Short mmCIF file of C-alpha atoms in Angstrom, two decimals:
data_model
loop_
_atom_site.label_atom_id
_atom_site.label_comp_id
_atom_site.label_asym_id
_atom_site.label_seq_id
_atom_site.Cartn_x
_atom_site.Cartn_y
_atom_site.Cartn_z
CA UNK O 1 0.00 0.00 0.00
CA UNK O 2 1.00 3.63 -0.36
CA UNK O 3 0.63 6.38 2.23
CA UNK O 4 1.22 10.00 1.24
CA UNK O 5 2.57 12.51 3.70
CA UNK O 6 3.75 16.08 3.24
CA UNK O 7 7.43 15.03 3.31
CA UNK O 8 7.43 11.26 2.74
CA UNK O 9 5.69 8.59 0.72
CA UNK O 10 5.44 5.28 2.55
CA UNK O 11 5.28 2.16 0.41
CA UNK O 12 4.86 -1.38 1.66
CA UNK O 13 5.01 -4.55 -0.41
CA UNK O 14 2.16 -7.03 0.03
CA UNK O 15 4.78 -9.82 0.18
CA UNK O 16 8.48 -9.76 1.05
CA UNK O 17 10.22 -9.54 -2.35
CA UNK O 18 13.71 -9.21 -0.90
CA UNK O 19 15.94 -6.18 -0.55
CA UNK O 20 17.34 -6.18 -4.09
CA UNK O 21 13.96 -6.29 -5.82
CA UNK O 22 12.57 -3.78 -3.32
CA UNK O 23 15.49 -1.39 -3.97
CA UNK O 24 14.75 -1.62 -7.70
CA UNK O 25 11.02 -1.12 -7.19
CA UNK O 26 11.55 1.96 -5.04
CA UNK O 27 14.26 3.39 -7.25
CA UNK O 28 11.82 3.51 -10.16
CA UNK O 29 9.54 5.70 -8.02
CA UNK O 30 12.19 8.16 -6.78
CA UNK O 31 12.18 11.69 -8.22
CA UNK O 32 14.35 13.36 -5.59
CA UNK O 33 17.92 14.66 -5.62
CA UNK O 34 18.99 12.25 -2.88
CA UNK O 35 18.17 8.62 -2.09
CA UNK O 36 18.41 6.65 1.15
CA UNK O 37 17.48 2.99 1.58
CA UNK O 38 17.41 1.26 4.95
CA UNK O 39 15.66 -1.84 6.24
CA UNK O 40 12.54 -1.49 8.35
CA UNK O 41 14.38 -3.13 11.25
CA UNK O 42 17.38 -0.74 11.09
CA UNK O 43 17.43 2.84 12.38
CA UNK O 44 19.38 6.07 12.10
CA UNK O 45 20.35 8.90 14.43
CA UNK O 46 18.01 11.88 14.71
CA UNK O 47 19.68 14.31 12.27
CA UNK O 48 21.09 11.65 9.94
CA UNK O 49 19.37 12.71 6.73
CA UNK O 50 19.73 16.45 7.36
CA UNK O 51 23.48 16.29 8.04
CA UNK O 52 24.26 13.84 5.22
CA UNK O 53 22.29 15.98 2.77
CA UNK O 54 24.17 19.08 3.91
CA UNK O 55 27.50 17.31 3.34
CA UNK O 56 26.53 16.33 -0.21
CA UNK O 57 25.35 19.87 -0.94
CA UNK O 58 28.72 21.23 0.24
CA UNK O 59 30.83 18.65 -1.64
CA UNK O 60 29.95 18.44 -5.33
CA UNK O 61 32.42 15.59 -6.00
CA UNK O 62 30.81 13.37 -3.35
CA UNK O 63 28.24 10.85 -4.58
CA UNK O 64 27.60 9.28 -1.15
CA UNK O 65 27.58 10.55 2.42
CA UNK O 66 27.94 7.81 5.05
CA UNK O 67 28.49 7.36 8.78
CA UNK O 68 29.89 4.90 11.26
CA UNK O 69 27.53 2.13 12.26
CA UNK O 70 26.57 0.01 15.20
CA UNK O 71 25.01 -3.43 15.36
CA UNK O 72 22.19 -3.84 17.87
CA UNK O 73 20.13 -6.80 19.03
CA UNK O 74 16.34 -7.08 19.03
CA UNK O 75 16.25 -5.14 22.33
CA UNK O 76 18.35 -2.24 21.04
CA UNK O 77 21.49 -3.25 22.96
CA UNK O 78 24.66 -2.30 21.09
CA UNK O 79 26.59 -5.43 20.13
CA UNK O 80 29.49 -3.68 18.40
CA UNK O 81 30.39 -0.47 16.64
CA UNK O 82 32.52 0.31 13.62
CA UNK O 83 33.86 3.80 13.02
CA UNK O 84 34.93 3.15 9.40
CA UNK O 85 37.62 5.76 10.06
CA UNK O 86 40.20 3.72 8.12
CA UNK O 87 38.26 4.33 4.89
CA UNK O 88 37.74 8.07 5.31
CA UNK O 89 40.82 9.26 3.38
CA UNK O 90 40.78 6.64 0.62
CA UNK O 91 37.09 7.25 -0.15
CA UNK O 92 37.94 10.96 -0.53
CA UNK O 93 40.82 10.24 -2.93
CA UNK O 94 40.76 12.11 -6.23
CA UNK O 95 41.88 8.89 -7.91
CA UNK O 96 38.84 6.71 -8.75
CA UNK O 97 41.06 3.63 -9.12
CA UNK O 98 42.07 3.91 -5.45
CA UNK O 99 38.43 4.24 -4.38
CA UNK O 100 37.27 1.28 -6.48
CA UNK O 101 40.10 -0.99 -5.30
CA UNK O 102 39.23 -0.44 -1.64
CA UNK O 103 35.55 -1.24 -2.34
CA UNK O 104 36.66 -4.64 -3.63
CA UNK O 105 39.50 -5.44 -1.21
CA UNK O 106 37.77 -4.31 2.00
CA UNK O 107 34.19 -5.22 1.13
CA UNK O 108 33.22 -6.88 4.41
CA UNK O 109 34.55 -4.04 6.57
CA UNK O 110 32.80 -1.14 4.88
CA UNK O 111 29.65 -2.59 3.24
CA UNK O 112 27.24 -0.73 5.50
CA UNK O 113 28.10 2.57 3.82
CA UNK O 114 25.43 1.42 1.35
CA UNK O 115 22.92 2.76 3.89
CA UNK O 116 24.22 6.28 3.48
CA UNK O 117 22.66 9.08 1.44
CA UNK O 118 23.33 8.92 -2.32
CA UNK O 119 22.88 11.33 -5.15
CA UNK O 120 19.89 9.74 -6.88
CA UNK O 121 21.32 10.13 -10.39
CA UNK O 122 24.39 8.09 -9.35
CA UNK O 123 22.27 5.51 -7.57
CA UNK O 124 20.05 5.03 -10.64
CA UNK O 125 23.00 4.96 -13.03
CA UNK O 126 24.83 2.20 -11.15
CA UNK O 127 22.11 0.03 -9.68
CA UNK O 128 21.94 -3.44 -11.24
CA UNK O 129 18.45 -4.88 -11.51
CA UNK O 130 19.56 -8.51 -11.75
CA UNK O 131 19.69 -9.94 -8.20
CA UNK O 132 23.08 -11.63 -7.87
CA UNK O 133 25.36 -12.37 -4.93
CA UNK O 134 27.74 -9.47 -4.39
CA UNK O 135 25.48 -6.91 -6.08
CA UNK O 136 26.09 -4.46 -3.23
CA UNK O 137 29.88 -4.64 -3.70
CA UNK O 138 29.55 -4.17 -7.46
CA UNK O 139 27.17 -1.26 -6.97
CA UNK O 140 29.47 0.53 -4.51
CA UNK O 141 32.47 -0.02 -6.79
CA UNK O 142 30.62 1.62 -9.68
CA UNK O 143 29.60 4.53 -7.44
CA UNK O 144 33.20 4.91 -6.18
CA UNK O 145 34.29 5.24 -9.80
CA UNK O 146 31.87 8.17 -10.23
CA UNK O 147 32.82 10.19 -7.16
CA UNK O 148 33.96 10.34 -3.58
CA UNK O 149 32.29 9.01 -0.44
CA UNK O 150 32.27 11.46 2.45
CA UNK O 151 32.08 10.35 6.09
CA UNK O 152 29.94 12.29 8.52
CA UNK O 153 31.10 11.82 12.09
CA UNK O 154 28.14 13.44 13.85
CA UNK O 155 25.61 10.74 12.88
CA UNK O 156 25.30 6.96 13.03
CA UNK O 157 23.51 4.11 11.27
CA UNK O 158 22.27 1.23 13.44
CA UNK O 159 21.96 -2.23 11.93
CA UNK O 160 19.62 -4.49 13.82
CA UNK O 161 20.92 -8.07 13.88
CA UNK O 162 17.95 -10.35 13.38
CA UNK O 163 17.81 -14.03 14.18
CA UNK O 164 16.88 -15.23 10.69
CA UNK O 165 15.54 -18.72 10.19
CA UNK O 166 16.73 -18.84 6.59
CA UNK O 167 20.33 -19.28 5.46
CA UNK O 168 22.23 -17.15 2.95
CA UNK O 169 21.20 -19.33 -0.02
CA UNK O 170 17.50 -19.09 0.78
CA UNK O 171 17.85 -15.34 1.38
CA UNK O 172 19.46 -14.80 -2.05
CA UNK O 173 16.82 -16.95 -3.79
CA UNK O 174 14.07 -14.86 -2.23
#
């Protein structure tokens, strides 16, 4: 269903179609300058969108603004935190080759930057509609080729760790 609000449109699938298909579905609907995708179970700090948007407005070469992240359990208890500080300088490099290489070599350490705020034109240009394993790494590599990723220290993304009953293979099939 679709709910309209002054600032947001809320869309909900009748059935769980998986994150990749849902990203593609939503991306076709977006007509804004910036795009942010997060799971319904994840959450962001209070001024997350405002401060990431401001950073992109002030840095024309940046295609993505991202933050550190924390993993939390079902009760909101912080399980661990990652500052992503080690990627800050390389993602700001003027050399796209350097940025792309780190997206491939350090994939597991930085992947949650995908929940940052993107320039919509870059998101649409690089998003692959075919759901394949590693699509998020490929997508971020393509984006890193197009521009820099800027880290915002004042905000944080929180990834809720769910106790899934399905394994990775079943998740990717869905």
